[in-house]
Coordinates of C-alpha atoms in Angstrom, one line a residue:
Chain K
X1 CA 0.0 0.0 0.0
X2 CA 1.5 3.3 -1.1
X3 CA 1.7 6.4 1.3
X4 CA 1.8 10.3 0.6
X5 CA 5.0 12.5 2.6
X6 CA 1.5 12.8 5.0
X7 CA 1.1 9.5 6.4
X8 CA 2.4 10.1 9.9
X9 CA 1.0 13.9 9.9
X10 CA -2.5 11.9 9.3
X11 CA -1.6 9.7 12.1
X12 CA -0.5 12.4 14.5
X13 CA -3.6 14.4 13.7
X14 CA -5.8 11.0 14.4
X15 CA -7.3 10.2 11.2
X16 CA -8.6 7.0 10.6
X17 CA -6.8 5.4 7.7
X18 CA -8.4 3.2 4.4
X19 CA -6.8 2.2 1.4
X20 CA -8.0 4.1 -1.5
X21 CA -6.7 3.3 -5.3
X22 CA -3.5 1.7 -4.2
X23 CA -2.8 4.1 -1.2
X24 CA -3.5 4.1 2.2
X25 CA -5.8 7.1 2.8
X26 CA -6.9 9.5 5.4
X27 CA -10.9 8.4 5.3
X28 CA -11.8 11.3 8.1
X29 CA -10.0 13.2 11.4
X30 CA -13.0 14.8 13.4
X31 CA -15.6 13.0 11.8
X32 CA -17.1 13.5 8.3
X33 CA -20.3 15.2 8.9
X34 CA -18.0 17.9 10.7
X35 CA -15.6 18.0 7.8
X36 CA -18.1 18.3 5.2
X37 CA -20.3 21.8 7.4
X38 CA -16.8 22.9 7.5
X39 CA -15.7 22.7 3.6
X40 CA -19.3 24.1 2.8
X41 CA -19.0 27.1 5.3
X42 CA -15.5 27.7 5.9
X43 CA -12.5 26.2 4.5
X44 CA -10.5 22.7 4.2
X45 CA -6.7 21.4 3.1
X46 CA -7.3 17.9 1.4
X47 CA -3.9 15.6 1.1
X48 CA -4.5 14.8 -2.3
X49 CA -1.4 13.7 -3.6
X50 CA -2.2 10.3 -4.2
X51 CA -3.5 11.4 -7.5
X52 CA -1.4 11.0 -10.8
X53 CA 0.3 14.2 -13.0
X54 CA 2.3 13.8 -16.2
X55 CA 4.3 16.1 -17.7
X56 CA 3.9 16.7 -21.7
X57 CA 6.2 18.2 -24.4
X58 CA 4.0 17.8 -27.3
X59 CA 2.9 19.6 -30.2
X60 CA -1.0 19.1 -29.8
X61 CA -1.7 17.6 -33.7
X62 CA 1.7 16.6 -34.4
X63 CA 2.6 14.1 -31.6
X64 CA -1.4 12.8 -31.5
X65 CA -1.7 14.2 -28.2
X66 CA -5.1 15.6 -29.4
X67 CA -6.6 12.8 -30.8
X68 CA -6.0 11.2 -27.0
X69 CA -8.1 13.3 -25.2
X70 CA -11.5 14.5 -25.8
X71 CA -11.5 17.9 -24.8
X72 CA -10.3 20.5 -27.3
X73 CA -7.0 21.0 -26.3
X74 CA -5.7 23.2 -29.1
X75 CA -8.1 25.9 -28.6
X76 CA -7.5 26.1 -24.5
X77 CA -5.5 29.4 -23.8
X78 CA -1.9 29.4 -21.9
X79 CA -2.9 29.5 -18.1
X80 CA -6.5 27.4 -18.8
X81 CA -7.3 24.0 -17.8
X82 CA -9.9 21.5 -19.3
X83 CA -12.1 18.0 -17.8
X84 CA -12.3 15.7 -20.3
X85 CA -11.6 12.1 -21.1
X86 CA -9.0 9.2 -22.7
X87 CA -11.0 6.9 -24.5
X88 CA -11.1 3.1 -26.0
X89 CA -11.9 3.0 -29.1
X90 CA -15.5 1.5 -28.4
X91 CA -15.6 4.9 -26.7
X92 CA -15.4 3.0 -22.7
X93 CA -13.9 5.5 -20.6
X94 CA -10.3 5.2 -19.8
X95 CA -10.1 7.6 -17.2
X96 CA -11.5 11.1 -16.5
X97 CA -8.2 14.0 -16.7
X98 CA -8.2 17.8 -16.5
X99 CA -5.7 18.7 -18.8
X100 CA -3.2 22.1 -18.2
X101 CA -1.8 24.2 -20.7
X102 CA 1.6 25.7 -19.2
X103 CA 2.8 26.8 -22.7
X104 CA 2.4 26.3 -26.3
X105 CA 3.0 23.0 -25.9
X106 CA 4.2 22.4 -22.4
X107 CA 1.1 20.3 -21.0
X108 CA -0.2 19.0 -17.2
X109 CA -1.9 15.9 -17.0
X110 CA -4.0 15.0 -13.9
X111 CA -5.4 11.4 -13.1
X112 CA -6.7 9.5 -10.9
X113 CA -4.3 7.8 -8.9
X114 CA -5.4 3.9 -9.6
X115 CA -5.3 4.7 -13.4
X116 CA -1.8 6.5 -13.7
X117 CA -0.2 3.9 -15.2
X118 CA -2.4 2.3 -17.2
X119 CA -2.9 6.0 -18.7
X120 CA 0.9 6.4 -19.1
X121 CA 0.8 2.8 -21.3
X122 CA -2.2 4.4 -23.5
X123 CA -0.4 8.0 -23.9
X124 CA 3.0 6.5 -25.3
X125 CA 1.2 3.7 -27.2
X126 CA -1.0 6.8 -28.3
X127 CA 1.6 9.5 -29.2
X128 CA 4.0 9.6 -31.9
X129 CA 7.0 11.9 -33.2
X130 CA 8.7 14.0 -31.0
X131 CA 7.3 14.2 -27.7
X132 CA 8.9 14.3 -24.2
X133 CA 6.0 12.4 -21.6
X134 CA 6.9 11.9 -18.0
X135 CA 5.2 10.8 -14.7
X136 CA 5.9 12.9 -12.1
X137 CA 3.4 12.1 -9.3
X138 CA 6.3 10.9 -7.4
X139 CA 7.9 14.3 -6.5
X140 CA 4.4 16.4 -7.2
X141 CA 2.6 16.8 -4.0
X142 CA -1.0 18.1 -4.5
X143 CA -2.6 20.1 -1.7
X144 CA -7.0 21.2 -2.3
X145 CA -8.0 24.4 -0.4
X146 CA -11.9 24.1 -0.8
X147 CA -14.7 26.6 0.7
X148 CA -16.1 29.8 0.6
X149 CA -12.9 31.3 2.8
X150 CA -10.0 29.8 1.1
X151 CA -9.5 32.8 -1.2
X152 CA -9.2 35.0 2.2
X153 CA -7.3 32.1 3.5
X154 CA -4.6 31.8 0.3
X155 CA -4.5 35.4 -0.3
X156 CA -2.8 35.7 3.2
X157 CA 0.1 33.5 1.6
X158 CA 0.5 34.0 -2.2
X159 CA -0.9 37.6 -2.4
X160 CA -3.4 39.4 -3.9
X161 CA -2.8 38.2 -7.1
X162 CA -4.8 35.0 -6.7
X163 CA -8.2 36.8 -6.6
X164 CA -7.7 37.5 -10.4
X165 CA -7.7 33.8 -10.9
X166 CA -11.2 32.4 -12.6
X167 CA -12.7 29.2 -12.7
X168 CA -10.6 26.3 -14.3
X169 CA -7.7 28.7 -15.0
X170 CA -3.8 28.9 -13.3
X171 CA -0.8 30.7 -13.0
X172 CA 2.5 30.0 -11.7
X173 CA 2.7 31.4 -7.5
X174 CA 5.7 31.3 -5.3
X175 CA 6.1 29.6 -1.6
X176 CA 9.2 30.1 0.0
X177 CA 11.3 30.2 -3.2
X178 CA 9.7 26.8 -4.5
X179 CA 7.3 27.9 -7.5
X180 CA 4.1 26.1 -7.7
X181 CA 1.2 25.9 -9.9
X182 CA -2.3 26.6 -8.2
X183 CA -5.8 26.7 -10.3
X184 CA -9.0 27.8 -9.3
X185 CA -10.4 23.7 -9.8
X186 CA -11.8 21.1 -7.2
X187 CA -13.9 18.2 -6.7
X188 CA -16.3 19.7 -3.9
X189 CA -18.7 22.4 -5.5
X190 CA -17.0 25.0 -3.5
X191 CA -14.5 27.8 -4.2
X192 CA -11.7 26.3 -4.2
X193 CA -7.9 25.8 -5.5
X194 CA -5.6 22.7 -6.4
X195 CA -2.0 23.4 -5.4
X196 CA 0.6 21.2 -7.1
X197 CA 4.2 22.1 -5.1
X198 CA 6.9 19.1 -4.8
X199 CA 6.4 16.7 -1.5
X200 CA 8.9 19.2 0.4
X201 CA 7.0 22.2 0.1
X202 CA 3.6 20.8 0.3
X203 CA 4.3 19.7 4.0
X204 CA 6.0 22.9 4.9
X205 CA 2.6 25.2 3.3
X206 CA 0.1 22.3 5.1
X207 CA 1.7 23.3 8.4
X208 CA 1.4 26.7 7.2
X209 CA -2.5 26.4 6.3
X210 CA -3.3 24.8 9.7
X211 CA -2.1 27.6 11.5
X212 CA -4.5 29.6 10.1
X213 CA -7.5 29.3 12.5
X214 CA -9.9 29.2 9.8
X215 CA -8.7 26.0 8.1
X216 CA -9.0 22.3 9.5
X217 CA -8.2 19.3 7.7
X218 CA -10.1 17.1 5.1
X219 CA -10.5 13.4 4.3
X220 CA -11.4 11.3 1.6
X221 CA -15.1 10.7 3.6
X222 CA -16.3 14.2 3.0
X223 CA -14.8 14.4 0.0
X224 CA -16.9 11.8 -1.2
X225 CA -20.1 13.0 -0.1
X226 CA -18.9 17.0 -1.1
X227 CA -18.6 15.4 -4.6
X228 CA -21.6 13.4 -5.1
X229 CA -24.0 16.3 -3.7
X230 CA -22.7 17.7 -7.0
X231 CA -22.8 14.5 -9.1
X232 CA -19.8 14.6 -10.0
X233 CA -18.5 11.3 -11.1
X234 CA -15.9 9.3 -9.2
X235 CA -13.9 7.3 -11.8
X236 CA -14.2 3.7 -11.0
X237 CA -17.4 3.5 -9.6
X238 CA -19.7 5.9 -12.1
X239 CA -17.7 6.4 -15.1
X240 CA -15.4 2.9 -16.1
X241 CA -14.2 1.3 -19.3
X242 CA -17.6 -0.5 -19.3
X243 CA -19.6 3.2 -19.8
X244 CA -19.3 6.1 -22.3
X245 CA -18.8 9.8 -21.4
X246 CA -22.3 9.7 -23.5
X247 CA -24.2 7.1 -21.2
X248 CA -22.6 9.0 -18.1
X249 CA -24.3 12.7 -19.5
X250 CA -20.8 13.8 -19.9
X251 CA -20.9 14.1 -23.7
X252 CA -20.3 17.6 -23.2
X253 CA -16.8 17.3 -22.5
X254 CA -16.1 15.6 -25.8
X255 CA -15.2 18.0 -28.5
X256 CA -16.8 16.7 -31.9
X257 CA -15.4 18.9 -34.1
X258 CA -11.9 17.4 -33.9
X259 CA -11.1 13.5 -34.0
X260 CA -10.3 12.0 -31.0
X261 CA -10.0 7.9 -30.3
X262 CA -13.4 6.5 -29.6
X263 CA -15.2 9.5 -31.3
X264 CA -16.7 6.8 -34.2
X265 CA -18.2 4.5 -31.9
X266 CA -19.5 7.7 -29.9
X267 CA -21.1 8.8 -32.9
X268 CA -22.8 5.6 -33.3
X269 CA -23.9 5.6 -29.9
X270 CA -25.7 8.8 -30.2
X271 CA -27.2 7.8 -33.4
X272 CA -29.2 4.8 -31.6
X273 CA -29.3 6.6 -28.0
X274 CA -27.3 4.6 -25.5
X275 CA -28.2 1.2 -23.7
X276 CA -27.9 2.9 -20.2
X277 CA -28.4 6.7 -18.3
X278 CA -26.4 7.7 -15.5
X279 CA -29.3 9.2 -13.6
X280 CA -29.2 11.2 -10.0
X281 CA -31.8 10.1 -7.0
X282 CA -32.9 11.4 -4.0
X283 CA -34.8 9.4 -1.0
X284 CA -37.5 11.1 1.0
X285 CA -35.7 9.9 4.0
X286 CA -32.2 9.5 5.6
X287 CA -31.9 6.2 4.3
X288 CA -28.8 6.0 2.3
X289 CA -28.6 3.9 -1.3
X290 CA -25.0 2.4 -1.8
X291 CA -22.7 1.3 -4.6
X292 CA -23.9 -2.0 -6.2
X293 CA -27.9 -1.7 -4.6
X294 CA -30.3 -2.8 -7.4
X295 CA -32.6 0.1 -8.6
X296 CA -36.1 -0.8 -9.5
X297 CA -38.7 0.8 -11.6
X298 CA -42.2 -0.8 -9.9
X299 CA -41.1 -4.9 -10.1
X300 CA -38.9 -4.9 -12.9
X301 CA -35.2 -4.3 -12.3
X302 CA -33.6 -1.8 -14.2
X303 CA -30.4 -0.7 -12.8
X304 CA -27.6 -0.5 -10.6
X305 CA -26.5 2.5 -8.0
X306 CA -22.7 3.8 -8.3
X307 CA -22.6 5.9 -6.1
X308 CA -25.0 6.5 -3.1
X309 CA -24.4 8.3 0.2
X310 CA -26.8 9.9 3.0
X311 CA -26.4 14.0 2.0
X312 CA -24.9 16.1 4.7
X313 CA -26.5 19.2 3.6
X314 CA -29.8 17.9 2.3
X315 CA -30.3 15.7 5.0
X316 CA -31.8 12.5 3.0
X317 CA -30.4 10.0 0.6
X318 CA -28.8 10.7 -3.1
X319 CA -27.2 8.8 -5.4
X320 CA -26.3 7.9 -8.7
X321 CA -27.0 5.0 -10.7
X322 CA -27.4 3.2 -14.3
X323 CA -30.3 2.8 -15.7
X324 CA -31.7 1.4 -18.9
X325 CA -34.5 3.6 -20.4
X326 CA -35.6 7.3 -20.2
X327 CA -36.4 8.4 -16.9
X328 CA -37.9 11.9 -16.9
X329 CA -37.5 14.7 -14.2
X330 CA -39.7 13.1 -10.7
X331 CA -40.2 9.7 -11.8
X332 CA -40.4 7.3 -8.5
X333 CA -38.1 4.3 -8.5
X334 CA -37.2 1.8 -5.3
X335 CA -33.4 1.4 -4.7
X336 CA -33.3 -2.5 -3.1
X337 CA -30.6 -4.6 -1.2
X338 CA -31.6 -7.5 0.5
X339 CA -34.3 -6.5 3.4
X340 CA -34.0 -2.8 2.0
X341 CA -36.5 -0.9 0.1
X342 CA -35.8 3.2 -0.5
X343 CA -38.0 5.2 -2.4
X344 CA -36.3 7.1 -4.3
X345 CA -37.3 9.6 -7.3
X346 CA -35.1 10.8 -10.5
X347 CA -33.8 14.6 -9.5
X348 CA -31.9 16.7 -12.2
X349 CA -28.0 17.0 -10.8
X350 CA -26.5 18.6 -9.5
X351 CA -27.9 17.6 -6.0
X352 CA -27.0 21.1 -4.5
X353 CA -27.2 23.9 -6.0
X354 CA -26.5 27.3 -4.1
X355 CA -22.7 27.3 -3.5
X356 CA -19.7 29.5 -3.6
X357 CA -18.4 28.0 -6.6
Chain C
X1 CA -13.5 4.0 26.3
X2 CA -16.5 4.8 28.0
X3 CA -17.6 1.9 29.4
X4 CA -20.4 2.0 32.6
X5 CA -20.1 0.0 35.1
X6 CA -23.6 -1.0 35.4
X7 CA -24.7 -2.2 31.9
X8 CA -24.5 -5.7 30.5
X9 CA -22.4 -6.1 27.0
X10 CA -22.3 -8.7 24.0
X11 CA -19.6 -9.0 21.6
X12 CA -21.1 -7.2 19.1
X13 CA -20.8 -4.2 20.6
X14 CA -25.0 -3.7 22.1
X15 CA -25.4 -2.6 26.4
X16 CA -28.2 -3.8 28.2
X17 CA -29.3 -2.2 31.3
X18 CA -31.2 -4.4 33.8
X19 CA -34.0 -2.3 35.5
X20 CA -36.4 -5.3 37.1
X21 CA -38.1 -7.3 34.1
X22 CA -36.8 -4.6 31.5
X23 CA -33.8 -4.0 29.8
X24 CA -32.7 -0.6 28.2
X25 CA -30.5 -1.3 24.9
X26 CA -28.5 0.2 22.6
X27 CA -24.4 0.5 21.3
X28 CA -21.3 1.0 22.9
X29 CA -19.1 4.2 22.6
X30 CA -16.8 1.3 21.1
X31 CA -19.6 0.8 18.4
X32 CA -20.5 4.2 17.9
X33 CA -16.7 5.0 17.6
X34 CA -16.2 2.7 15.4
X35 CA -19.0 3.3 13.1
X36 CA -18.4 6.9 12.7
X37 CA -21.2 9.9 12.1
X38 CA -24.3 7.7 11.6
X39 CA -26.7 9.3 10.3
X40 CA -30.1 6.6 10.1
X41 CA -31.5 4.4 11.9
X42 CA -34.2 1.6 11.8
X43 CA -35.8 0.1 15.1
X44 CA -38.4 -2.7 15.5
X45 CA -42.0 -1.7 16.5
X46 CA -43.3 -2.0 19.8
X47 CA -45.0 -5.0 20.8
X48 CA -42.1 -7.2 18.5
X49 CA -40.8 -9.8 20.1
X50 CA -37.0 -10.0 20.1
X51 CA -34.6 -12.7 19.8
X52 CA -31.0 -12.8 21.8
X53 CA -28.4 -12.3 19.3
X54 CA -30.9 -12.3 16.0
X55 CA -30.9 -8.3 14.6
X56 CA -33.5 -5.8 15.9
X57 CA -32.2 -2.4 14.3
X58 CA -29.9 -1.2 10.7
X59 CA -27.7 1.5 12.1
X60 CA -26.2 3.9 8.8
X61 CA -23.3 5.7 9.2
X62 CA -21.9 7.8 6.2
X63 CA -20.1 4.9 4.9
X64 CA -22.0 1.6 5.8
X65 CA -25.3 0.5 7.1
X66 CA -24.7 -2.2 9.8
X67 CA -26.8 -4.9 11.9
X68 CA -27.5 -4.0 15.5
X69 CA -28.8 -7.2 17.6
X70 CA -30.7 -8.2 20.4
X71 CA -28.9 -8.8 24.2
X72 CA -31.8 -10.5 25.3
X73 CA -34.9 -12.3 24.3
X74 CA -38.2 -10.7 24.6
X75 CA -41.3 -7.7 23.6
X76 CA -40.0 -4.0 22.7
X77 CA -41.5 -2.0 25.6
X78 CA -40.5 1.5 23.6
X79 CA -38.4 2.9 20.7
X80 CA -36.3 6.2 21.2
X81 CA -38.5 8.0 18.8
X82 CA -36.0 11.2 19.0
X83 CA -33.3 9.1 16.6
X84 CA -35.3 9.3 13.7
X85 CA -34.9 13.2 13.6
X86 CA -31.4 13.0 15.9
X87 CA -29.5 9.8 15.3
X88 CA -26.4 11.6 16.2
X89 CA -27.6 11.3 19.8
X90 CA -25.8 7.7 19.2
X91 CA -22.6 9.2 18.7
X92 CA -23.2 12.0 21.3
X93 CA -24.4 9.7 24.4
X94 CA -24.5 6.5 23.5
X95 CA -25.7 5.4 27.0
X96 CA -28.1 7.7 27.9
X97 CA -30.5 9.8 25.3
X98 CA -28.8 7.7 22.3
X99 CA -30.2 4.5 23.4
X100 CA -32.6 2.2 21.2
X101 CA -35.1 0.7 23.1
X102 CA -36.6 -0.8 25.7
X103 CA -37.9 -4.2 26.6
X104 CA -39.3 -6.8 28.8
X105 CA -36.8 -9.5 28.6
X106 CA -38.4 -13.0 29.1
X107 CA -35.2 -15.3 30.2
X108 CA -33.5 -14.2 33.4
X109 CA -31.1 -17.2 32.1
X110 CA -29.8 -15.5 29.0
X111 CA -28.1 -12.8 30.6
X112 CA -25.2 -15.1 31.7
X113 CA -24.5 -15.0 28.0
X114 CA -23.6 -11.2 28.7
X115 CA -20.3 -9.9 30.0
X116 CA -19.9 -7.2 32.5
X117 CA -18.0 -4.2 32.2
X118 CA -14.8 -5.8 33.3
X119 CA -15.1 -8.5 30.9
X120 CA -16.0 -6.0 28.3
X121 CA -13.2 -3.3 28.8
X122 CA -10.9 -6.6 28.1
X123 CA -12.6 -8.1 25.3
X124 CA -12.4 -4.8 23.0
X125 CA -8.7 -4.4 24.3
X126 CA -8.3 -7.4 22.4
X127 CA -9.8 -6.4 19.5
X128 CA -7.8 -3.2 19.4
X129 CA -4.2 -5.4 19.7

């Protein structure tokens, strides 16, 4: 089981520890209802380095680096970001990545940390010409800032200059000589910002944070349940190789105008609609649905739940799921496991909707 | 560990306090711990009849729903009807206003199946090693 530079700061702070994607995780310190009120009011630091970066030198059309990925990279300014996905080429998804532009064609690739290697195999398999590709999660440390305060919060450190950041853009910041790479991006529905600084550094500027009274620490528990009140999709559980960005309602972040792997047998999905729907729920009670319950429509079975969680800040059950058929708007379905029956009906995502994002 | 003198424990982590014929239940600061923020919970009607060690509530937490069952054999007196609004009340006092029911327990004999608090506070220092 791998560990971040914070294992023993996790340990010393008295997190309780989980393996997540090959690493052994902090799950929760105080508890995660407490961590979740305080990312949605206040601000949280989130040890997120488990996750994977790579390091590109590629001409976008040249080295196939755009036919890879399904955002449209070549149109992103210097300084922008972009979600999108790599691809099979039945159009299963690889892995979900947000892809940075540092310069012409000087690139950032973030992934999930259980798919960093495999995405490393299909980028070189993938590219051709002259490109330079490295995997650098192993000296990139990753720190997320999330809530309402951590502007206030990271002004205090990297100056004013950070309020002129928007949404799913970056610049280059300074801490203590060590340059860094912070954008205005997270995974929580809040406003928030994704420092990437080497292992070193990121310990040194987490010390730093928790001395600022307004910040407490985050685990994976309420990240969890900060994400899936915003239906965003955890790779693995809602979006896999066995699913398209199209059956997940994420065709958006495929750019059809260019050619991209998987992009054919997209096409031919949309033509004859997809087999399944990723579709949000809600329960009119507390009652939680989970990962792998069966999801009824009357008596006949017509899905499976990916993700499912009771909702901190609505106080009742949500989830996600796949289901096969239209489901409109308020439609009532039953969410089963043996013994368990929740009501549940379809809600439009995201789950939460009045944030500081 | 809080662990009161006075109750009655099982293995799986449920207290039982003995007041004449009926017994007060519900989880130990162990469980509760354990279990993290839970945030649902199912109990049994009144009038059911229990059965020692067979399950009589779901606990949810965040993460997981678990089993809760029976200390003793016998007929639910009264549910806490202020977890269905406050289930944190298991987390905040899991002996007193975060308990899950009560019940008139029909086999005196049964309670030797039960550890005191002694045997208790060892048995989860076990678990713990």
């Amino acid at each position: 089981m791998l560990k971040t530079p914070f294992y023993n700061i996790h340990l010393a702070l008295g997190a309780k520890m989980a393996p997540f994607g090959g690493w052994l995780m902090p799950i929760q310190y105080q508890g995660i209802l407490a961590e979740h009120a305080h990312t949605r009011q206040a601000v949280s630091v989130f040890d997120i380095c488990h996750m994977g970066e790579f390091s590109l030198e590629a001409d976008p059309a040249l080295s196939g680096f755009d036919r890879v990925v399904t955002q449209n990279i070549t149109s992103m300014p210097v300084g922008s970001c972009r979600y999108g996905f790599m691809l099979n080429e039945q159009a299963g998804i690889l892995d979900d990545l947000v892809v940075y532009r540092i310069n012409k064609n000087n690139w950032m690739l973030v992934v999930n940390a259980a798919a960093t290697s495999g995405d490393y195999e299909h980028l070189k398999k993938n590219l051709s010409g002259k490109y330079h590709l490295q995997n650098i999660s192993g000296k990139m440390g990753k720190l997320d800032v999330q809530g309402p305060q951590s502007l206030d919060v990271l002004k205090n450190i990297f100056g004013d200059g950070l309020a002129g950041l928007n949404y799913y853009r970056f610049s280059e910041f300074v801490f203590e000589k060590e340059r860094c790479i912070i954008s205005r991006t997270g995974y929580t529905g809040e406003l928030g910002y994704e420092i990437y600084i080497s292992n070193d550094y990121a310990i040194k500027l987490w010390e730093l944070l928790l001395k600022d009274g307004r910040v407490k620490p985050a685990g994976l528990g309420c990240r969890d349940t900060l994400r899936l009140e915003m239906a965003y999709p955890l790779y693995g559980q809602d979006i896999d190789t066995d699913h398209t960005p199209l059956a997940a309602g994420l065709a958006k972040f495929a750019d059809f105008s260019k050619i991209f792997i998987g992009k054919d047998a997209l096409l031919k999905e949309q033509e004859n609609g997809p087999r399944e729907h990723l579709v949000c729920f809600q329960a009119d009670s507390r009652r939680a649905p989970r990962h792998g319950f069966a999801i009824f429509d009357r008596d006949k079975r017509v899905g499976i739940v990916t993700s499912g969680s009771f909702s901190p800040s609505l106080c009742v059950g949500i989830g996600m799921g796949y289901v096969s058929g239209n489901y409109d708007i308020g439609t009532q379905l039953v969410v089963k496991d043996s013994g368990t029956e929740i009501p549940v009906r379809v809600v439009k995502k995201p789950f939460l909707n009045k944030t500081s994002i | 560990m809080n662990i009161p003198k006075n109750l009655l424990y099982t293995k799986d982590h449920e207290w039982a306090r003995i007041e004449a014929k009926t017994a007060y239940v519900g989880i130990t600061d162990y469980a509760q711990e354990s279990l993290g923020d839970i945030t649902f919970v199912e109990l049994p009607k009144k009038d059911e009849i229990l059965e020692q060690t067979k399950r009589c509530a779901t606990v949810e937490s965040v993460k997981a729903a678990s089993e809760v069952y029976a200390p003793l054999s016998g007929r639910v007196l009264s549910v806490n009807a202020e977890l269905a609004a406050h289930p944190e009340l298991i987390n905040q006092l899991p002996y007193e206003k975060g308990y899950f029911l009560s019940m008139e327990f029909s086999n005196d004999s049964e309670k030797a199946n039960l550890m005191d608090a002694a045997s208790y506070q060892r048995y989860v220092e076990g678990l713990s090693k």
